[in-house]
Tab-separated table of C-alpha atoms in Angstrom:
chain	number	residue	atom	x	y	z
A	1	MET	CA	-6.242	17.052	-3.672
A	2	ASP	CA	-7.155	13.548	-4.773
A	3	GLU	CA	-5.291	10.255	-5.177
A	4	PHE	CA	-4.407	10.916	-8.825
A	5	GLN	CA	-2.837	14.286	-7.964
A	6	ALA	CA	-0.872	12.662	-5.141
A	7	VAL	CA	0.486	10.089	-7.594
A	8	LEU	CA	1.509	12.792	-10.090
A	9	LYS	CA	3.288	14.791	-7.378
A	10	ALA	CA	5.134	11.671	-6.220
A	11	ARG	CA	6.243	10.854	-9.764
A	12	GLU	CA	7.589	14.396	-10.174
A	13	LEU	CA	9.864	13.800	-7.189
A	14	VAL	CA	10.882	10.362	-8.461
A	15	ARG	CA	11.879	11.892	-11.816
A	16	LYS	CA	13.982	14.537	-10.078
A	17	VAL	CA	15.821	12.047	-7.876
A	18	ASN	CA	15.898	9.332	-10.569
A	19	PRO	CA	16.694	6.351	-8.301
A	20	ASP	CA	18.336	3.424	-10.086
A	21	THR	CA	19.018	0.916	-7.292
A	22	ILE	CA	16.877	-1.548	-5.335
A	23	PRO	CA	16.022	-0.764	-2.605
A	24	VAL	CA	15.543	2.916	-3.353
A	25	PRO	CA	17.696	5.185	-1.110
A	26	VAL	CA	15.096	7.269	0.742
A	27	GLU	CA	17.854	9.629	1.873
A	28	SER	CA	17.948	10.966	-1.704
A	29	TYR	CA	14.298	11.974	-1.473
A	30	ALA	CA	14.924	13.625	1.901
A	31	ARG	CA	17.827	15.649	0.507
A	32	GLU	CA	15.631	16.849	-2.348
A	33	ILE	CA	13.318	18.574	0.155
A	34	ASN	CA	16.251	19.762	2.323
A	35	ALA	CA	15.473	17.343	5.154
A	36	VAL	CA	17.580	15.318	7.582
A	37	ILE	CA	16.415	11.892	8.815
A	38	ARG	CA	16.651	11.356	12.580
A	39	PRO	CA	15.702	7.997	14.135
A	40	GLN	CA	14.421	8.414	17.713
A	41	CYS	CA	14.382	5.717	20.393
A	42	ASP	CA	11.859	7.420	22.697
A	43	LEU	CA	8.733	7.152	20.503
A	44	GLY	CA	5.887	4.885	21.552
A	45	PRO	CA	4.930	1.699	19.658
A	46	ASP	CA	2.023	3.464	17.915
A	47	GLU	CA	4.121	6.502	16.919
A	48	ALA	CA	5.734	6.053	13.499
A	49	GLY	CA	7.321	9.508	13.306
A	50	TYR	CA	6.850	13.164	12.452
A	51	CYS	CA	8.414	16.101	10.622
A	52	PHE	CA	9.304	19.598	11.816
A	53	GLU	CA	11.321	22.642	10.723
A	54	ASN	CA	13.994	24.501	12.664
A	55	ASN	CA	16.032	27.447	11.354
A	56	GLY	CA	15.103	26.700	7.772
A	57	LYS	CA	16.053	23.011	8.029
A	58	ARG	CA	13.565	20.144	7.948
A	59	PHE	CA	13.886	17.131	10.192
A	60	ILE	CA	12.099	13.820	9.637
A	61	CYS	CA	12.008	11.802	12.841
A	62	THR	CA	11.318	8.066	12.672
A	63	ASN	CA	10.706	5.507	15.389
A	64	ALA	CA	14.064	3.757	15.768
A	65	ASN	CA	12.266	0.784	17.353
A	66	ASP	CA	10.342	0.099	14.121
A	67	ARG	CA	11.572	-2.293	11.465
A	68	GLN	CA	13.653	-0.771	8.683
A	69	GLU	CA	10.864	-1.095	6.117
A	70	ARG	CA	8.503	0.800	8.439
A	71	GLN	CA	11.014	3.608	9.002
A	72	ARG	CA	11.577	3.941	5.248
A	73	PHE	CA	7.841	4.253	4.693
A	74	THR	CA	7.604	6.858	7.473
A	75	VAL	CA	10.295	8.970	5.788
A	76	CYS	CA	8.419	8.900	2.476
A	77	HIS	CA	5.065	9.532	4.184
A	78	GLU	CA	6.439	12.643	5.913
A	79	ILE	CA	7.939	13.841	2.626
A	80	ALA	CA	4.432	13.501	1.202
A	81	HIS	CA	3.029	15.858	3.824
A	82	VAL	CA	5.621	18.441	2.762
A	83	ARG	CA	5.198	18.013	-0.996
A	84	LEU	CA	1.402	17.774	-0.952
A	85	GLY	CA	0.965	20.554	1.590
A	86	LEU	CA	-1.301	18.367	3.729
A	87	PRO	CA	-1.369	18.719	7.532
A	88	SER	CA	-0.555	15.690	9.648
A	89	GLN	CA	-3.672	13.947	11.004
A	90	HIS	CA	-2.235	10.719	12.381
A	91	ALA	CA	-1.685	11.730	15.999
A	92	SER	CA	-5.004	10.265	17.174
A	93	LEU	CA	-4.632	6.861	15.467
A	94	PRO	CA	-1.974	4.123	15.548
A	95	TRP	CA	0.101	4.134	12.349
A	96	TRP	CA	-1.108	0.694	11.279
A	97	SER	CA	-4.848	1.411	11.466
A	98	TYR	CA	-6.945	2.111	8.366
A	99	ALA	CA	-10.219	2.413	10.259
A	100	LYS	CA	-11.474	6.024	10.030
A	101	ARG	CA	-8.202	6.993	8.345
A	102	PRO	CA	-8.379	10.586	7.054
A	103	LEU	CA	-8.118	11.083	3.305
A	104	ALA	CA	-5.019	13.243	3.741
A	105	GLU	CA	-3.216	10.325	5.381
A	106	ILE	CA	-4.335	7.913	2.647
A	107	PHE	CA	-3.016	10.278	-0.039
A	108	CYS	CA	0.322	10.489	1.792
A	109	ASP	CA	0.451	6.681	1.960
A	110	VAL	CA	-0.137	6.487	-1.798
A	111	PHE	CA	2.608	9.080	-2.349
A	112	ALA	CA	5.013	7.128	-0.129
A	113	ALA	CA	4.370	3.864	-1.999
A	114	GLU	CA	5.190	5.604	-5.289
A	115	LEU	CA	8.558	6.700	-3.866
A	116	LEU	CA	9.470	3.326	-2.379
A	117	LEU	CA	8.285	1.337	-5.386
A	118	PRO	CA	8.881	3.630	-8.393
A	119	TYR	CA	7.228	2.430	-11.568
A	120	ASP	CA	10.337	2.071	-13.751
A	121	LEU	CA	12.078	-0.141	-11.180
A	122	PHE	CA	9.102	-1.970	-9.720
A	123	GLN	CA	6.863	-2.717	-12.702
A	124	PRO	CA	9.306	-5.028	-14.552
A	125	GLU	CA	9.977	-6.965	-11.350
A	126	ALA	CA	6.268	-7.254	-10.575
A	127	GLU	CA	5.473	-8.389	-14.121
A	128	ARG	CA	8.042	-11.187	-13.888
A	129	SER	CA	6.686	-12.433	-10.567
A	130	ASN	CA	4.060	-15.097	-10.032
A	131	ILE	CA	0.619	-13.896	-9.023
A	132	CYS	CA	0.539	-14.865	-5.352
A	133	LEU	CA	0.987	-13.303	-1.938
A	134	SER	CA	4.344	-14.999	-1.355
A	135	ALA	CA	5.714	-13.279	-4.491
A	136	ILE	CA	4.456	-9.939	-3.158
A	137	VAL	CA	6.192	-10.632	0.161
A	138	GLU	CA	9.452	-11.359	-1.696
A	139	LEU	CA	9.137	-8.153	-3.721
A	140	GLY	CA	8.527	-6.210	-0.510
A	141	GLU	CA	11.672	-7.673	1.031
A	142	ARG	CA	13.739	-6.722	-2.022
A	143	PHE	CA	12.412	-3.158	-2.107
A	144	GLN	CA	12.333	-2.901	1.717
A	145	ALA	CA	8.651	-1.975	1.681
A	146	SER	CA	5.707	-3.347	3.634
A	147	VAL	CA	3.521	-6.133	2.259
A	148	THR	CA	0.576	-3.708	2.210
A	149	ALA	CA	2.393	-1.043	0.181
A	150	THR	CA	3.897	-3.656	-2.142
A	151	GLY	CA	0.585	-5.427	-2.721
A	152	SER	CA	-1.183	-2.181	-3.528
A	153	ARG	CA	1.515	-1.158	-6.017
A	154	TYR	CA	1.648	-4.655	-7.487
A	155	ALA	CA	-2.033	-4.629	-8.373
A	156	ALA	CA	-1.766	-1.119	-9.777
A	157	VAL	CA	1.094	-1.829	-12.221
A	158	VAL	CA	0.754	-5.419	-13.526
A	159	SER	CA	-0.937	-6.159	-16.836
A	160	SER	CA	-2.935	-9.135	-15.509
A	161	PRO	CA	-6.477	-8.757	-14.085
A	162	VAL	CA	-5.498	-8.465	-10.406
A	163	ALA	CA	-6.847	-6.712	-7.310
A	164	PHE	CA	-5.302	-6.264	-3.857
A	165	VAL	CA	-7.654	-5.546	-0.952
A	166	LEU	CA	-6.879	-4.458	2.600
A	167	SER	CA	-9.591	-5.007	5.186
A	168	GLU	CA	-9.631	-4.106	8.861
A	169	GLN	CA	-12.134	-5.153	11.513
A	170	GLY	CA	-13.963	-7.126	8.839
A	171	LYS	CA	-14.518	-4.142	6.528
A	172	VAL	CA	-12.864	-3.302	3.202
A	173	ARG	CA	-10.680	-0.221	3.728
A	174	TYR	CA	-8.688	0.008	0.502
A	175	ALA	CA	-8.673	-1.759	-2.875
A	176	SER	CA	-6.116	-1.449	-5.670
A	177	ARG	CA	-6.995	-2.814	-9.138
A	178	SER	CA	-4.962	-3.380	-12.282
A	179	LYS	CA	-5.894	-1.610	-15.512
A	180	PRO	CA	-7.701	-4.648	-17.008
A	181	LEU	CA	-10.025	-4.754	-13.985
A	182	ARG	CA	-10.543	-0.998	-14.006
A	183	ASP	CA	-11.383	-1.157	-17.705
A	184	ALA	CA	-13.854	-3.966	-16.997
A	185	SER	CA	-15.562	-1.833	-14.284
A	186	ALA	CA	-14.668	-4.427	-11.651
A	187	TRP	CA	-15.470	-2.159	-8.708
A	188	ILE	CA	-14.773	-3.218	-5.097
A	189	PRO	CA	-16.743	-1.019	-2.662
A	190	THR	CA	-14.923	0.205	0.448
A	191	ARG	CA	-16.272	0.438	3.998
A	192	LEU	CA	-18.472	-2.588	3.408
A	193	ASP	CA	-18.291	-5.886	5.273
A	194	LEU	CA	-16.179	-8.659	3.806
A	195	PRO	CA	-18.429	-10.523	1.360
A	196	GLU	CA	-20.398	-13.494	2.638
A	197	GLY	CA	-18.959	-16.644	1.124
A	198	SER	CA	-15.533	-15.115	0.505
A	199	LEU	CA	-12.398	-16.840	1.726
A	200	SER	CA	-11.382	-13.578	3.402
A	201	LYS	CA	-14.390	-13.675	5.705
A	202	MET	CA	-13.719	-17.341	6.429
A	203	VAL	CA	-10.059	-16.766	7.277
A	204	ARG	CA	-10.864	-13.796	9.520
A	205	SER	CA	-13.263	-15.992	11.485
A	206	GLY	CA	-10.277	-18.104	12.489
A	207	SER	CA	-10.369	-21.015	10.085
A	208	SER	CA	-6.806	-20.458	8.837
A	209	PHE	CA	-3.943	-17.962	8.650
A	210	GLU	CA	-3.622	-18.301	4.872
A	211	ILE	CA	-5.761	-19.938	2.208
A	212	ARG	CA	-6.299	-19.934	-1.581
A	213	ASP	CA	-9.249	-21.152	-3.660
A	214	GLU	CA	-11.731	-20.208	-6.401
A	215	VAL	CA	-14.738	-17.978	-5.663
A	216	ASP	CA	-17.490	-16.410	-7.753
A	217	ALA	CA	-16.394	-13.030	-9.104
A	218	ASP	CA	-19.683	-11.367	-8.168
A	219	LEU	CA	-18.888	-11.942	-4.490
A	220	TRP	CA	-16.323	-9.149	-4.714
A	221	PHE	CA	-17.279	-6.942	-7.664
A	222	SER	CA	-20.406	-4.829	-7.322
A	223	ASP	CA	-22.958	-4.938	-10.187
A	224	TRP	CA	-20.842	-7.617	-11.885
A	225	GLU	CA	-22.699	-9.423	-14.667
A	226	ARG	CA	-19.871	-11.197	-16.511
A	227	GLY	CA	-19.760	-14.252	-14.244
A	228	GLY	CA	-16.507	-16.163	-13.986
A	229	LYS	CA	-14.334	-17.470	-11.190
A	230	LEU	CA	-11.685	-15.557	-9.297
A	231	LEU	CA	-8.713	-17.013	-7.505
A	232	GLU	CA	-8.696	-15.577	-3.996
A	233	GLU	CA	-5.669	-15.793	-1.702
A	234	VAL	CA	-5.852	-14.476	1.840
A	235	ARG	CA	-3.649	-13.738	4.837
A	236	HIS	CA	-5.028	-12.522	8.148
A	237	PHE	CA	-3.082	-10.733	10.891
A	238	SER	CA	-4.999	-11.123	14.133
A	239	GLN	CA	-2.846	-8.664	16.133
A	240	TRP	CA	-4.229	-5.834	13.961
A	241	ASP	CA	-7.398	-7.573	12.777
A	242	GLN	CA	-6.263	-6.867	9.217
A	243	THR	CA	-6.904	-9.088	6.211
A	244	LEU	CA	-4.909	-8.953	2.979
A	245	THR	CA	-6.666	-10.365	-0.086
A	246	LEU	CA	-5.263	-10.989	-3.551
A	247	LEU	CA	-7.833	-11.561	-6.321
A	248	TRP	CA	-7.179	-12.484	-9.933
A	249	PHE	CA	-8.611	-14.118	-13.027
A	250	GLU	CA	-6.471	-16.882	-14.486
A	251	ASN	CA	-8.162	-16.414	-17.866
A	252	GLU	CA	-8.217	-12.794	-19.062
A	253	GLU	CA	-11.085	-13.513	-21.432
């Protein structure tokens, strides 16, 4: 299993269900795998949910104390475990943490984002939006998906040279890049410290909650020899020590 296979499996399910409304009804995905969704009030704050079978019926339990967008993601994440045949490995970590996150859980997150933000519905909306974090937040609210899932999908589907980076504890944990950046070999290494001189490192140090400015492209892209300036916009969430970074070139040339 790899990320590409997870995406293909997710798109198979999307084609079968063929959602045509925003936000996507996750109950339709659950029915496709013969599952019932059960919100539970007795789960702890770090427990997003789980899935089990009983007498041939599947049950997807979500934390009823979580926000609606979180519960929707949990449903799709648990569907991913079923469809991808991957065992659950999130019992030892809080749901929000990306530090030391097992690959199986990352693949299920990717799968879930594909279900919540299906290409045919999401891509046109993303393409019409401005390139900024506030636009990603608005898209997430419309699709009832988290900012993290929406930002990752946004960077993956737009035609502009854009990257979305999630960092935790000052280290890059996940980076999503648009096709123009992938074609240009604009590689952002994971598990490395936030780059010195980047706005993301500055914001995490406590200078501001949100900031936008120009930075040298080679701060972020490894072995980058093309030069140029990136626009970097950053939000930091101190309660999780997570940093969300949006990077883009204004001039595609």
